[in-house]
Amino acid sequence: MDKRLKLSLNGNRKVVGTLRGYDAFLNVVLEDAIDESNGDGIGSGGEVVIRGNSIVQFESVDRVTATAT
C-alpha cells in the first residue's frame, strides 16, 4: 500500500498513481492518478477506482524492499 504503481489497461491505456486499496477481484483504488496515454490527469486529484478485469499488467514505480519478520 502507499506505493506508486503503473497499470497497463486494455485499449493500450497506461495509468500511474498511488495505491490506496484493492480487493479480491483486483479492483484497484489509486490516488493522484495520471493517464500516461495522453498526459491528462484523471479526475481532480481525487481517488480513482479501476476495475480489475481491465488491468493487463501492473508494475511498481517505487522501490520495493523486503522486511524482516
PDB file of C-alpha atoms in Angstrom, residues 5 14 21 35 37 39 61:
ATOM      1  CA  LEU A   5       2.012   1.794  -9.450  1.00  0.00           C
ATOM      2  CA  LYS A  14      -1.494   3.417 -19.020  1.00  0.00           C
ATOM      3  CA  GLY A  21      -6.587  -0.208  -1.794  1.00  0.00           C
ATOM      4  CA  ASP A  35      -3.318   8.845 -17.602  1.00  0.00           C
ATOM      5  CA  SER A  37      -1.710   7.503 -22.640  1.00  0.00           C
ATOM      6  CA  GLY A  39      -0.766  13.020 -20.473  1.00  0.00           C
ATOM      7  CA  VAL A  61       7.268   2.573  -9.742  1.00  0.00           C
TER       8      VAL A  61
END
